[in-house]
């Protein structure tokens, strides 16, 4: 955490003030576009975004009319074959990319593999992959697996990324081919300076691979303006594409013709239906598709992305910062007697945060479970982080008020100490 930053919401804020903020909120109408269970305060859209009504309708149509009636002709008739690129084109404006720089396919993990391997080939002679030390586990594991596969020839290095780039600068040298960074940290919510870090990496002649899983749809992202090389991101978090939604993958246009997909599947071939024996990459970003696209999942994500056509990302960012400041101010104010064991675990400067707030408590897991029983859905990240995702398309300011009121109640009554909250579930 950086220097403590004064929280801008004043401590006298009450529930009526929150209701007034909701009445003035230009994003308020977006809430009606989602299916949200009446009794839930949903602060976990950064783990699984809720169901957009449009996605449900689209899935029904895709199943009944396309799969059901039109069957295999749908590949042409409904352009199923073009869906990875069409959905990529809808993601593009959310991440500051051009439509022909993004394709949607596979999971984030698989796309990380593809792009790290491609990056090594784009920087021949350089044999180091550099990852931020506290990167999301899959980002680290995939890099470990790739390095292991390449058998001693390639080295994996990790470095802390504090504040701007201090730790990274020490680890960057002429051997580094690619630097893998998370734009927003999944635990603390820390937001990295994409422009400054990309420039620092380029100064050493390396490429940068950004993981946008916690920033796409949460805040404006400017891959193109920052000069980023490669990126991946998640379809089922802030993009609300549904459980297991495919991931997006970005390759800057200037790298596309040299970049090679190590998973050279037939649908990344220049002419899949020539059924030729030799692989020849498709032009542009299309070569990063591997096998047959999951049409149902892509259709749901495609429909979910339509929501953004009516949304100004600057407004999303402004409201997200407001919700975060409000939540933290209410915790400091209304949970004051329990501060000590309870701590703020994110930056109090909204500009340094993505779209989540975090607290820390030795009994964090039990408290999260108790909150869920009371209808406040956040999540727990080991070892002691209580994480609350802030999704401005459907969360209200009054939801922050009510969530903190319930947190206060859980702490005050000690409800979380009950035995039923002690057991860890498979998914936290
Ligand atoms: C959610 C998330 C992933 C998810 O990877 P999958 O392969 O799609 O399960 C990867 N990286 C980060 C940073 C994430 O937050």
Short mmCIF file of C-alpha atoms and ligand atoms in Angstrom, two decimals:
data_model
loop_
_atom_site.label_atom_id
_atom_site.label_comp_id
_atom_site.label_asym_id
_atom_site.label_seq_id
_atom_site.Cartn_x
_atom_site.Cartn_y
_atom_site.Cartn_z
CA UNK A 1 0.00 0.00 0.00
CA UNK A 2 1.21 3.51 -0.77
CA UNK A 3 1.02 6.49 1.60
CA UNK A 4 -2.39 6.67 3.28
CA UNK A 5 -4.66 8.83 1.18
CA UNK A 6 -7.59 10.69 2.70
CA UNK A 7 -10.88 9.04 1.79
CA UNK A 8 -12.98 11.61 0.03
CA UNK A 9 -16.44 10.62 1.28
CA UNK A 10 -17.23 12.34 4.54
CA UNK A 11 -17.98 10.22 7.54
CA UNK A 12 -21.45 11.68 8.03
CA UNK A 13 -22.79 9.92 4.90
CA UNK A 14 -26.03 8.13 5.71
CA UNK A 15 -28.38 5.82 3.85
CA UNK A 16 -30.50 8.68 2.53
CA UNK A 17 -27.38 10.25 0.99
CA UNK A 18 -26.70 6.96 -0.77
CA UNK A 19 -30.22 6.88 -2.15
CA UNK A 20 -29.73 10.42 -3.44
CA UNK A 21 -26.50 9.37 -5.17
CA UNK A 22 -28.43 6.56 -6.84
CA UNK A 23 -31.12 8.96 -8.00
CA UNK A 24 -28.41 11.08 -9.69
CA UNK A 25 -26.56 8.12 -11.17
CA UNK A 26 -26.51 8.18 -14.99
CA UNK A 27 -25.69 4.45 -15.05
CA UNK A 28 -28.65 3.48 -12.87
CA UNK A 29 -30.86 2.32 -15.80
CA UNK A 30 -28.25 -0.33 -16.74
CA UNK A 31 -29.23 -2.36 -13.69
CA UNK A 32 -32.49 -3.39 -15.38
CA UNK A 33 -30.51 -5.17 -18.09
CA UNK A 34 -29.41 -7.86 -15.61
CA UNK A 35 -31.10 -10.72 -13.82
CA UNK A 36 -30.27 -10.00 -10.18
CA UNK A 37 -31.84 -12.04 -7.37
CA UNK A 38 -33.90 -9.67 -5.25
CA UNK A 39 -32.37 -10.56 -1.90
CA UNK A 40 -28.70 -10.47 -2.89
CA UNK A 41 -26.15 -7.69 -2.66
CA UNK A 42 -23.77 -8.94 -5.32
CA UNK A 43 -20.16 -7.86 -4.84
CA UNK A 44 -18.66 -10.76 -6.78
CA UNK A 45 -19.09 -9.69 -10.38
CA UNK A 46 -15.29 -9.67 -10.59
CA UNK A 47 -15.44 -13.45 -10.17
CA UNK A 48 -18.63 -14.26 -12.08
CA UNK A 49 -20.63 -11.46 -13.66
CA UNK A 50 -24.44 -11.79 -13.35
CA UNK A 51 -26.71 -12.90 -16.18
CA UNK A 52 -27.67 -10.18 -18.67
CA UNK A 53 -31.26 -10.65 -19.90
CA UNK A 54 -29.93 -10.26 -23.44
CA UNK A 55 -27.57 -13.21 -22.97
CA UNK A 56 -30.38 -15.46 -21.80
CA UNK A 57 -32.55 -14.52 -24.79
CA UNK A 58 -29.66 -14.96 -27.18
CA UNK A 59 -28.82 -18.39 -25.80
CA UNK A 60 -32.41 -19.52 -26.23
CA UNK A 61 -32.44 -18.31 -29.82
CA UNK A 62 -29.07 -19.87 -30.60
CA UNK A 63 -30.17 -23.19 -29.16
CA UNK A 64 -33.66 -23.36 -30.64
CA UNK A 65 -33.30 -21.70 -34.03
CA UNK A 66 -29.64 -22.12 -34.89
CA UNK A 67 -28.56 -25.39 -33.32
CA UNK A 68 -32.10 -26.81 -33.26
CA UNK A 69 -33.46 -25.90 -36.69
CA UNK A 70 -30.58 -24.81 -38.87
CA UNK A 71 -28.01 -27.27 -37.59
CA UNK A 72 -24.72 -27.46 -39.47
CA UNK A 73 -25.70 -24.80 -42.00
CA UNK A 74 -25.46 -22.30 -39.12
CA UNK A 75 -21.69 -22.18 -39.56
CA UNK A 76 -22.32 -20.17 -42.72
CA UNK A 77 -25.89 -18.99 -42.32
CA UNK A 78 -25.41 -17.48 -38.86
CA UNK A 79 -21.68 -16.92 -39.36
CA UNK A 80 -20.73 -19.11 -36.42
CA UNK A 81 -17.31 -19.42 -38.02
CA UNK A 82 -16.83 -15.64 -37.81
CA UNK A 83 -17.89 -15.39 -34.17
CA UNK A 84 -14.40 -15.41 -32.55
CA UNK A 85 -13.53 -12.29 -34.54
CA UNK A 86 -16.97 -10.67 -34.29
CA UNK A 87 -16.92 -10.97 -30.51
CA UNK A 88 -13.30 -9.78 -30.48
CA UNK A 89 -14.42 -6.68 -32.38
CA UNK A 90 -16.91 -5.93 -29.58
CA UNK A 91 -14.20 -6.30 -26.93
CA UNK A 92 -11.79 -4.06 -28.86
CA UNK A 93 -13.24 -0.65 -27.92
CA UNK A 94 -13.28 -1.64 -24.25
CA UNK A 95 -9.53 -2.22 -24.26
CA UNK A 96 -8.35 0.51 -26.62
CA UNK A 97 -7.68 -1.89 -29.49
CA UNK A 98 -8.64 -2.04 -33.17
CA UNK A 99 -11.24 -4.59 -34.23
CA UNK A 100 -8.66 -6.66 -36.13
CA UNK A 101 -6.36 -6.97 -33.12
CA UNK A 102 -8.65 -9.04 -30.89
CA UNK A 103 -10.02 -12.56 -31.12
CA UNK A 104 -12.05 -14.53 -28.59
CA UNK A 105 -11.17 -18.17 -28.00
CA UNK A 106 -10.06 -20.67 -25.36
CA UNK A 107 -9.44 -19.79 -21.71
CA UNK A 108 -7.14 -17.10 -20.32
CA UNK A 109 -4.70 -19.84 -19.31
CA UNK A 110 -4.47 -21.30 -22.82
CA UNK A 111 -4.14 -17.86 -24.37
CA UNK A 112 -1.32 -16.99 -21.96
CA UNK A 113 0.52 -20.07 -23.20
CA UNK A 114 0.01 -19.12 -26.82
CA UNK A 115 1.14 -15.53 -26.38
CA UNK A 116 4.15 -16.21 -24.13
CA UNK A 117 5.40 -18.75 -26.66
CA UNK A 118 4.72 -16.32 -29.51
CA UNK A 119 6.59 -13.58 -27.65
CA UNK A 120 9.69 -15.76 -27.26
CA UNK A 121 9.73 -16.31 -31.01
CA UNK A 122 9.26 -12.59 -31.67
CA UNK A 123 12.41 -11.88 -29.66
CA UNK A 124 14.87 -14.51 -30.88
CA UNK A 125 18.06 -14.64 -28.86
CA UNK A 126 16.30 -13.49 -25.70
CA UNK A 127 15.59 -16.42 -23.41
CA UNK A 128 13.96 -14.97 -20.27
CA UNK A 129 10.28 -14.72 -19.38
CA UNK A 130 9.77 -12.18 -16.61
CA UNK A 131 6.57 -12.36 -14.52
CA UNK A 132 5.41 -10.13 -11.72
CA UNK A 133 6.01 -12.14 -8.55
CA UNK A 134 2.46 -11.82 -7.18
CA UNK A 135 0.79 -12.53 -10.52
CA UNK A 136 -2.42 -14.58 -10.62
CA UNK A 137 -1.46 -18.25 -10.12
CA UNK A 138 -2.42 -19.43 -13.60
CA UNK A 139 -0.26 -16.71 -15.15
CA UNK A 140 2.69 -18.04 -13.13
CA UNK A 141 1.90 -21.73 -13.66
CA UNK A 142 1.54 -21.39 -17.42
CA UNK A 143 4.89 -19.60 -17.59
CA UNK A 144 6.44 -22.34 -15.43
CA UNK A 145 4.96 -25.04 -17.66
CA UNK A 146 6.16 -23.37 -20.85
CA UNK A 147 9.68 -22.92 -19.51
CA UNK A 148 9.73 -26.55 -18.37
CA UNK A 149 8.57 -27.68 -21.81
CA UNK A 150 11.32 -25.69 -23.50
CA UNK A 151 13.77 -27.60 -21.37
CA UNK A 152 16.43 -25.46 -19.76
CA UNK A 153 16.92 -23.16 -22.69
CA UNK A 154 14.51 -20.57 -21.33
CA UNK A 155 14.56 -19.05 -17.87
CA UNK A 156 11.60 -17.82 -15.81
CA UNK A 157 12.31 -14.85 -13.60
CA UNK A 158 9.89 -13.21 -11.18
CA UNK A 159 10.09 -9.72 -9.77
CA UNK A 160 7.95 -7.69 -7.39
CA UNK A 161 6.13 -4.79 -9.01
CA UNK A 162 5.73 -2.18 -6.30
CA UNK A 163 4.37 1.23 -7.07
CA UNK A 164 5.54 2.02 -10.55
CA UNK A 165 8.39 -0.15 -11.66
CA UNK A 166 11.21 -0.32 -9.11
CA UNK A 167 11.32 -4.10 -8.67
CA UNK A 168 10.80 -4.64 -12.35
CA UNK A 169 13.58 -2.30 -13.41
CA UNK A 170 16.14 -4.39 -11.50
CA UNK A 171 15.01 -7.59 -13.20
CA UNK A 172 14.89 -6.19 -16.74
CA UNK A 173 17.93 -6.76 -18.90
CA UNK A 174 18.80 -7.63 -22.47
CA UNK A 175 17.94 -11.30 -21.96
CA UNK A 176 14.26 -10.64 -21.29
CA UNK A 177 11.94 -11.44 -24.20
CA UNK A 178 8.60 -10.77 -22.54
CA UNK A 179 7.25 -9.29 -19.31
CA UNK A 180 3.94 -10.65 -18.04
CA UNK A 181 1.92 -8.25 -15.90
CA UNK A 182 -1.56 -8.08 -14.36
CA UNK A 183 -3.17 -4.71 -14.98
CA UNK A 184 -5.25 -4.94 -11.80
CA UNK A 185 -4.07 -7.25 -9.02
CA UNK A 186 -6.68 -9.86 -8.20
CA UNK A 187 -5.97 -9.70 -4.46
CA UNK A 188 -5.30 -6.08 -3.58
CA UNK A 189 -6.97 -4.39 -6.56
CA UNK A 190 -3.75 -2.44 -7.23
CA UNK A 191 -3.89 -0.80 -10.67
CA UNK A 192 -0.60 -0.65 -12.56
CA UNK A 193 0.39 2.25 -14.79
CA UNK A 194 0.14 0.61 -18.19
CA UNK A 195 1.71 3.45 -20.15
CA UNK A 196 4.75 3.84 -17.88
CA UNK A 197 5.40 0.13 -17.47
CA UNK A 198 4.99 -0.61 -21.17
CA UNK A 199 7.51 2.14 -21.93
CA UNK A 200 9.93 0.78 -19.30
CA UNK A 201 9.72 -2.71 -20.82
CA UNK A 202 10.21 -1.36 -24.34
CA UNK A 203 13.28 0.60 -23.19
CA UNK A 204 14.88 -2.80 -22.65
CA UNK A 205 13.76 -4.15 -26.00
CA UNK A 206 11.31 -6.64 -24.49
CA UNK A 207 7.61 -7.17 -25.20
CA UNK A 208 4.84 -6.78 -22.63
CA UNK A 209 1.90 -9.13 -22.11
CA UNK A 210 -0.91 -7.57 -20.08
CA UNK A 211 -3.53 -9.66 -18.30
CA UNK A 212 -6.70 -7.55 -18.33
CA UNK A 213 -8.92 -10.04 -16.50
CA UNK A 214 -9.70 -7.52 -13.76
CA UNK A 215 -9.71 -4.38 -15.87
CA UNK A 216 -11.63 -5.08 -19.09
CA UNK A 217 -15.14 -3.75 -18.47
CA UNK A 218 -14.08 -2.28 -15.14
CA UNK A 219 -12.21 0.80 -16.34
CA UNK A 220 -11.02 2.37 -19.59
CA UNK A 221 -8.02 0.45 -20.95
CA UNK A 222 -5.78 1.93 -23.66
CA UNK A 223 -3.67 -0.88 -25.11
CA UNK A 224 -3.08 0.93 -28.39
CA UNK A 225 -2.27 4.34 -26.92
CA UNK A 226 0.10 2.71 -24.42
CA UNK A 227 1.89 0.81 -27.18
CA UNK A 228 1.15 -2.57 -25.57
CA UNK A 229 2.22 -5.64 -27.52
CA UNK A 230 0.06 -8.52 -26.29
CA UNK A 231 -2.86 -8.99 -23.91
CA UNK A 232 -5.35 -11.51 -22.63
CA UNK A 233 -8.46 -11.13 -20.49
CA UNK A 234 -11.42 -12.84 -19.02
CA UNK A 235 -14.93 -13.08 -20.48
CA UNK A 236 -16.86 -14.09 -17.38
CA UNK A 237 -15.86 -11.37 -14.88
CA UNK A 238 -16.64 -7.72 -15.64
CA UNK A 239 -17.75 -8.67 -19.18
CA UNK A 240 -20.57 -10.85 -17.83
CA UNK A 241 -20.19 -13.52 -20.50
CA UNK A 242 -21.27 -16.41 -18.26
CA UNK A 243 -19.48 -19.20 -16.39
CA UNK A 244 -16.45 -20.37 -18.33
CA UNK A 245 -16.95 -17.75 -21.06
CA UNK A 246 -14.04 -17.77 -23.50
CA UNK A 247 -11.18 -15.35 -23.12
CA UNK A 248 -10.05 -12.57 -25.41
CA UNK A 249 -6.59 -12.27 -26.85
CA UNK A 250 -4.92 -9.17 -28.30
CA UNK A 251 -1.94 -8.98 -30.63
CA UNK A 252 -0.88 -5.49 -31.75
CA UNK A 253 -1.18 -5.26 -35.51
CA UNK A 254 2.56 -4.61 -35.95
CA UNK A 255 3.36 -8.07 -34.51
CA UNK A 256 0.66 -10.10 -36.21
CA UNK A 257 2.44 -11.28 -39.33
CA UNK A 258 5.52 -12.48 -37.41
CA UNK A 259 3.66 -13.94 -34.43
CA UNK A 260 3.26 -17.73 -34.43
CA UNK A 261 0.67 -19.70 -32.50
CA UNK A 262 2.34 -22.73 -30.87
CA UNK A 263 -1.08 -24.44 -30.76
CA UNK A 264 -1.31 -24.48 -34.52
CA UNK A 265 -4.83 -25.86 -34.83
CA UNK A 266 -6.80 -26.19 -38.01
CA UNK A 267 -9.07 -23.20 -37.37
CA UNK A 268 -6.02 -20.95 -37.20
CA UNK A 269 -5.04 -22.19 -40.65
CA UNK A 270 -5.20 -19.90 -43.66
CA UNK A 271 -7.68 -22.22 -45.34
CA UNK A 272 -9.07 -24.82 -42.93
CA UNK A 273 -11.40 -26.37 -45.45
CA UNK A 274 -8.64 -27.08 -47.94
CA UNK A 275 -7.72 -29.86 -45.48
CA UNK A 276 -4.11 -29.64 -46.57
CA UNK A 277 -1.44 -31.57 -44.71
CA UNK A 278 0.73 -28.57 -43.88
CA UNK A 279 0.01 -25.78 -41.48
CA UNK A 280 -0.02 -22.30 -42.86
CA UNK A 281 -1.11 -19.55 -40.47
CA UNK A 282 -4.20 -17.49 -41.21
CA UNK A 283 -3.53 -13.79 -41.77
CA UNK A 284 -3.59 -11.53 -38.72
CA UNK A 285 -4.95 -12.39 -35.32
CA UNK A 286 -7.10 -15.24 -36.74
CA UNK A 287 -4.09 -17.57 -36.49
CA UNK A 288 -4.48 -17.57 -32.72
CA UNK A 289 -7.72 -19.53 -32.93
CA UNK A 290 -6.95 -23.19 -32.35
CA UNK A 291 -9.97 -25.51 -32.62
CA UNK A 292 -13.73 -25.27 -33.09
CA UNK A 293 -15.17 -22.29 -31.21
CA UNK A 294 -17.69 -22.94 -28.39
CA UNK A 295 -20.68 -21.33 -30.10
CA UNK A 296 -23.08 -21.33 -27.15
CA UNK A 297 -20.53 -19.70 -24.86
CA UNK A 298 -19.47 -17.22 -27.53
CA UNK A 299 -23.09 -16.29 -28.24
CA UNK A 300 -23.71 -15.51 -24.57
CA UNK A 301 -20.60 -13.34 -24.40
CA UNK A 302 -21.51 -11.65 -27.67
CA UNK A 303 -24.92 -10.69 -26.28
CA UNK A 304 -23.43 -9.58 -22.95
CA UNK A 305 -21.04 -7.27 -24.80
CA UNK A 306 -23.97 -5.47 -26.42
CA UNK A 307 -24.58 -3.80 -23.05
CA UNK A 308 -21.45 -1.70 -23.52
CA UNK A 309 -22.77 0.00 -26.62
CA UNK A 310 -24.80 2.28 -24.35
CA UNK A 311 -22.07 2.86 -21.78
CA UNK A 312 -19.40 5.51 -21.35
CA UNK A 313 -16.39 3.86 -19.67
CA UNK A 314 -15.40 7.17 -18.08
CA UNK A 315 -18.72 7.14 -16.22
CA UNK A 316 -18.10 3.54 -15.22
CA UNK A 317 -14.72 4.48 -13.81
CA UNK A 318 -16.06 7.52 -11.99
CA UNK A 319 -18.84 5.51 -10.33
CA UNK A 320 -16.50 2.64 -9.50
CA UNK A 321 -14.13 4.98 -7.66
CA UNK A 322 -17.08 6.54 -5.86
CA UNK A 323 -18.43 3.14 -4.79
CA UNK A 324 -14.99 2.11 -3.55
CA UNK A 325 -14.42 5.31 -1.58
CA UNK A 326 -17.91 5.05 -0.14
CA UNK A 327 -17.46 1.41 0.88
CA UNK A 328 -14.10 2.06 2.56
CA UNK A 329 -15.30 5.21 4.32
CA UNK A 330 -18.32 3.35 5.66
CA UNK A 331 -16.13 0.48 6.91
CA UNK A 332 -13.75 2.88 8.69
CA UNK A 333 -16.66 4.78 10.18
CA UNK A 334 -19.23 2.12 10.99
CA UNK A 335 -16.91 -0.79 11.79
CA UNK A 336 -14.50 1.34 13.87
CA UNK A 337 -14.74 -0.84 17.01
CA UNK A 338 -13.45 -3.86 15.07
CA UNK A 339 -10.63 -2.12 13.23
CA UNK A 340 -7.40 -3.73 14.37
CA UNK A 341 -8.11 -7.30 13.50
CA UNK A 342 -10.06 -5.80 10.60
CA UNK A 343 -7.88 -3.74 8.25
CA UNK A 344 -8.16 -2.08 4.87
CA UNK A 345 -6.15 -4.19 2.43
CA UNK A 346 -6.34 -1.93 -0.63
CA UNK A 347 -5.16 1.50 -1.52
CA UNK A 348 -7.37 4.31 -0.21
CA UNK A 349 -6.45 6.34 -3.29
CA UNK A 350 -9.12 5.40 -5.82
CA UNK A 351 -6.78 6.21 -8.71
CA UNK A 352 -4.46 3.41 -7.58
CA UNK A 353 -7.26 0.81 -7.39
CA UNK A 354 -9.08 -1.20 -10.00
CA UNK A 355 -12.77 -1.89 -9.41
CA UNK A 356 -12.69 -3.71 -6.10
CA UNK A 357 -12.00 -3.06 -2.45
CA UNK A 358 -10.41 -5.47 0.01
CA UNK A 359 -10.27 -5.88 3.72
CA UNK A 360 -8.13 -8.18 5.79
CA UNK A 361 -9.09 -10.15 8.90
CA UNK A 362 -7.62 -13.30 10.52
CA UNK A 363 -11.13 -14.80 10.34
CA UNK A 364 -11.66 -13.48 6.81
CA UNK A 365 -12.94 -16.75 5.42
CA UNK A 366 -15.58 -17.23 8.12
CA UNK A 367 -16.68 -13.60 7.83
CA UNK A 368 -17.13 -13.92 4.06
CA UNK A 369 -19.19 -17.08 4.57
CA UNK A 370 -21.34 -15.36 7.18
CA UNK A 371 -21.85 -12.37 4.89
CA UNK A 372 -22.95 -14.67 2.08
CA UNK A 373 -25.51 -16.29 4.38
CA UNK A 374 -26.79 -12.79 5.09
CA UNK A 375 -27.06 -12.04 1.35
CA UNK A 376 -23.84 -10.06 0.83
CA UNK A 377 -21.83 -11.94 -1.77
CA UNK A 378 -18.13 -11.13 -1.82
CA UNK A 379 -15.31 -13.62 -1.84
CA UNK A 380 -12.29 -14.72 0.13
CA UNK A 381 -8.75 -14.86 -1.19
CA UNK A 382 -6.20 -16.74 0.89
CA UNK A 383 -4.67 -16.09 3.28
CA UNK A 384 -6.90 -13.41 4.82
CA UNK A 385 -8.43 -11.15 2.15
CA UNK A 386 -12.14 -10.25 2.00
CA UNK A 387 -12.73 -9.05 -1.54
CA UNK A 388 -15.65 -6.98 -2.80
CA UNK A 389 -15.98 -6.40 -6.54
CA UNK A 390 -17.58 -3.13 -7.63
CA UNK A 391 -19.55 -3.36 -10.85
CA UNK A 392 -21.00 0.03 -11.70
CA UNK A 393 -23.47 -1.31 -14.25
CA UNK A 394 -25.69 -2.80 -11.59
CA UNK A 395 -24.44 -1.93 -8.11
CA UNK A 396 -26.10 0.94 -6.28
CA UNK A 397 -24.55 3.25 -3.71
CA UNK A 398 -27.17 2.05 -1.26
CA UNK A 399 -25.88 -1.50 -1.79
CA UNK A 400 -22.53 -0.37 -0.34
CA UNK A 401 -24.37 1.10 2.62
CA UNK A 402 -26.39 -2.06 3.22
CA UNK A 403 -23.39 -4.37 2.76
CA UNK A 404 -21.35 -2.48 5.34
CA UNK A 405 -24.34 -2.46 7.72
CA UNK A 406 -24.47 -6.26 7.43
CA UNK A 407 -20.70 -6.53 7.87
CA UNK A 408 -21.04 -4.50 11.03
CA UNK A 409 -23.78 -6.80 12.26
CA UNK A 410 -21.70 -9.92 11.51
CA UNK A 411 -18.79 -8.46 13.48
CA UNK A 412 -20.95 -7.16 16.32
CA UNK A 413 -22.86 -10.39 16.87
CA UNK A 414 -19.80 -12.60 16.21
CA UNK A 415 -22.00 -14.63 13.87
CA UNK A 416 -18.93 -15.65 11.86
CA UNK A 417 -17.57 -17.61 14.84
CA UNK A 418 -20.26 -20.25 14.36
CA UNK A 419 -18.90 -23.65 13.44
CA UNK A 420 -20.80 -23.80 10.14
CA UNK A 421 -18.62 -21.00 8.74
CA UNK A 422 -15.31 -22.65 9.58
CA UNK A 423 -15.31 -25.29 6.83
CA UNK A 424 -13.48 -24.28 3.62
CA UNK A 425 -15.39 -25.01 0.43
CA UNK A 426 -13.72 -26.13 -2.80
CA UNK A 427 -14.33 -22.78 -4.46
CA UNK A 428 -13.91 -19.70 -2.25
C1 LIG B 1 -9.75 -14.93 -13.62
C2 LIG B 1 -8.34 -14.86 -14.08
C3 LIG B 1 -7.82 -15.83 -14.93
C4 LIG B 1 -8.69 -16.98 -15.36
O1 LIG B 1 -8.05 -17.87 -16.19
P1 LIG B 1 -8.91 -19.03 -16.90
O2 LIG B 1 -7.91 -19.80 -17.63
O3 LIG B 1 -9.91 -18.37 -17.80
O4 LIG B 1 -9.58 -19.82 -15.81
C5 LIG B 1 -6.51 -15.68 -15.36
N1 LIG B 1 -5.75 -14.63 -14.96
C6 LIG B 1 -6.24 -13.68 -14.13
C7 LIG B 1 -5.39 -12.52 -13.74
C8 LIG B 1 -7.54 -13.78 -13.66
O5 LIG B 1 -8.02 -12.87 -12.83
#
